[in-house]
């Protein structure tokens, strides 16, 4: 049993990670400032003596003795990270420095939740890890994209300079229960709109693509990554390589919900990537990992969650 710190542990992915780590018998300390996460996501863990919740902002230093750190703290949805872009960059950069310093002080292994956004609007498809990306440094997505790129740089400099054991996972679009209904992401938007009988909002032509990974698969990938040999740093792509257009996604959601909502086309946001699909050869080879849950099955579970949540509200 290890003592593990999960920053951003009250968020969508973080809360699933805490569940899994506690289930494996680890002592988990969850640190979150509740910017986009919520006590509701981890409330069921509170009675468990293996789980500890601490309200803290990772842009400020933090002292604790732990064996490993999962650094997930950062708003992930465009509407969330664009609300206070300066704070988003601070969280990515200062948060990374504070957690890396902590890892160096206590000799902990540390995993960074990086993102496919480091590839920007890619001109190579699908994206392998050695592709350096095509990112606008001064656009409305830059606080997130460049913040995450700088965090990766910091991780690799701590690895080179102070021989820290680092793991960098580049996460592609992930969905599932506990997504925030108002986070503006496409999966949550479409499901909520379909359940309410409202039009599904398609940005641009709807022919842009994303590859959607179910949350349970992603958590498997993060655990496998953390368990790799000390000299394995990544970066490793974690995502589902099955690509869909937004129109295909909308039609699938409508069919699963049994909704007759229509599609409503809206302007495409600035710098919205046209296509995104992970090359997961490295994850297959080094982590022996690949997603198991298909989009239809994953969406059914997510729709069930949102039906319950919206009914309760
Ligand atoms: P989320 O917004 O649900 O979770 C982020 C959590 O971090 C929230 O609980 C929030 O309150 C917390 N947080 C934000 N700023 C903080 C700060 N300064 N100090 C402490 N806590 C803070 O998002 P998510 O989808 O669960 O994403 C988790 C991580 O995974 C993020 O780092 C994100 O960049 C990365 N990621 C997610 C996806 C995805 O599709 N969900 C894709 C790529 C990368
Ligand atoms: N999108 C859409 N309708 C929505 C929300 C998003 O068509 O109601 C599009 C968005 O423009 C993008 C894709 O869906 O092309 C994925 O958006 P999301 O915000 O979920 O993730 P990201 O852009 O960060 O990959």
Short mmCIF file of C-alpha atoms and ligand atoms in Angstrom, two decimals, residues 76-78 81 116-117 141 173 183-187 189-190 193 200-204 206 208-210 212 246 268-269 272-273 276, ligand 2:
data_model
loop_
_atom_site.label_atom_id
_atom_site.label_comp_id
_atom_site.label_asym_id
_atom_site.label_seq_id
_atom_site.Cartn_x
_atom_site.Cartn_y
_atom_site.Cartn_z
CA UNK A 76 -10.02 20.96 -18.70
CA UNK A 77 -13.09 22.24 -20.55
CA UNK A 78 -12.58 25.25 -22.85
CA UNK A 81 -10.13 27.26 -18.65
CA UNK A 116 -3.63 16.11 -26.81
CA UNK A 117 -3.87 19.93 -26.92
CA UNK A 141 -6.81 28.25 -26.11
CA UNK A 173 -10.87 13.62 -25.12
CA UNK A 183 -18.80 22.37 -18.87
CA UNK A 184 -19.62 23.10 -22.53
CA UNK A 185 -17.79 20.00 -23.75
CA UNK A 186 -19.36 18.30 -26.67
CA UNK A 187 -20.34 15.01 -25.03
CA UNK A 189 -23.62 19.32 -24.13
CA UNK A 190 -25.13 16.86 -26.62
CA UNK A 193 -29.52 18.86 -24.89
CA UNK A 200 -27.96 19.91 -30.36
CA UNK A 201 -25.44 22.71 -30.96
CA UNK A 202 -22.96 21.82 -33.70
CA UNK A 203 -20.05 24.23 -33.98
CA UNK A 204 -18.81 24.84 -37.52
CA UNK A 206 -19.64 19.37 -37.61
CA UNK A 208 -14.25 18.19 -37.37
CA UNK A 209 -13.21 15.00 -35.59
CA UNK A 210 -12.36 13.90 -32.05
CA UNK A 212 -13.51 9.75 -27.40
CA UNK A 246 -19.31 15.82 -34.34
CA UNK A 268 -16.77 27.43 -34.86
CA UNK A 269 -14.77 28.80 -31.88
CA UNK A 272 -10.78 24.79 -32.78
CA UNK A 273 -8.69 21.78 -33.97
CA UNK A 276 -7.67 14.73 -33.51
N1 LIG B 2 -18.52 21.22 -30.05
C1 LIG B 2 -19.74 21.24 -30.71
N2 LIG B 2 -20.85 21.52 -29.99
C2 LIG B 2 -20.83 21.75 -28.66
C3 LIG B 2 -19.59 21.70 -27.98
C4 LIG B 2 -18.45 21.44 -28.72
O1 LIG B 2 -19.82 21.02 -31.93
O2 LIG B 2 -21.91 21.99 -28.07
C5 LIG B 2 -17.32 20.88 -30.82
C6 LIG B 2 -16.12 21.79 -30.57
O3 LIG B 2 -16.17 22.90 -31.43
C7 LIG B 2 -14.97 20.85 -30.89
C8 LIG B 2 -15.47 19.48 -30.46
O4 LIG B 2 -16.90 19.59 -30.38
O5 LIG B 2 -14.73 20.84 -32.29
C9 LIG B 2 -14.93 19.02 -29.12
O6 LIG B 2 -15.14 20.07 -28.21
P1 LIG B 2 -14.82 19.92 -26.65
O7 LIG B 2 -14.99 21.26 -26.04
O8 LIG B 2 -15.59 18.79 -26.07
O9 LIG B 2 -13.29 19.47 -26.60
P2 LIG B 2 -11.94 20.02 -27.29
O10 LIG B 2 -12.26 21.06 -28.31
O11 LIG B 2 -11.14 20.58 -26.17
O12 LIG B 2 -11.34 18.82 -27.91
#
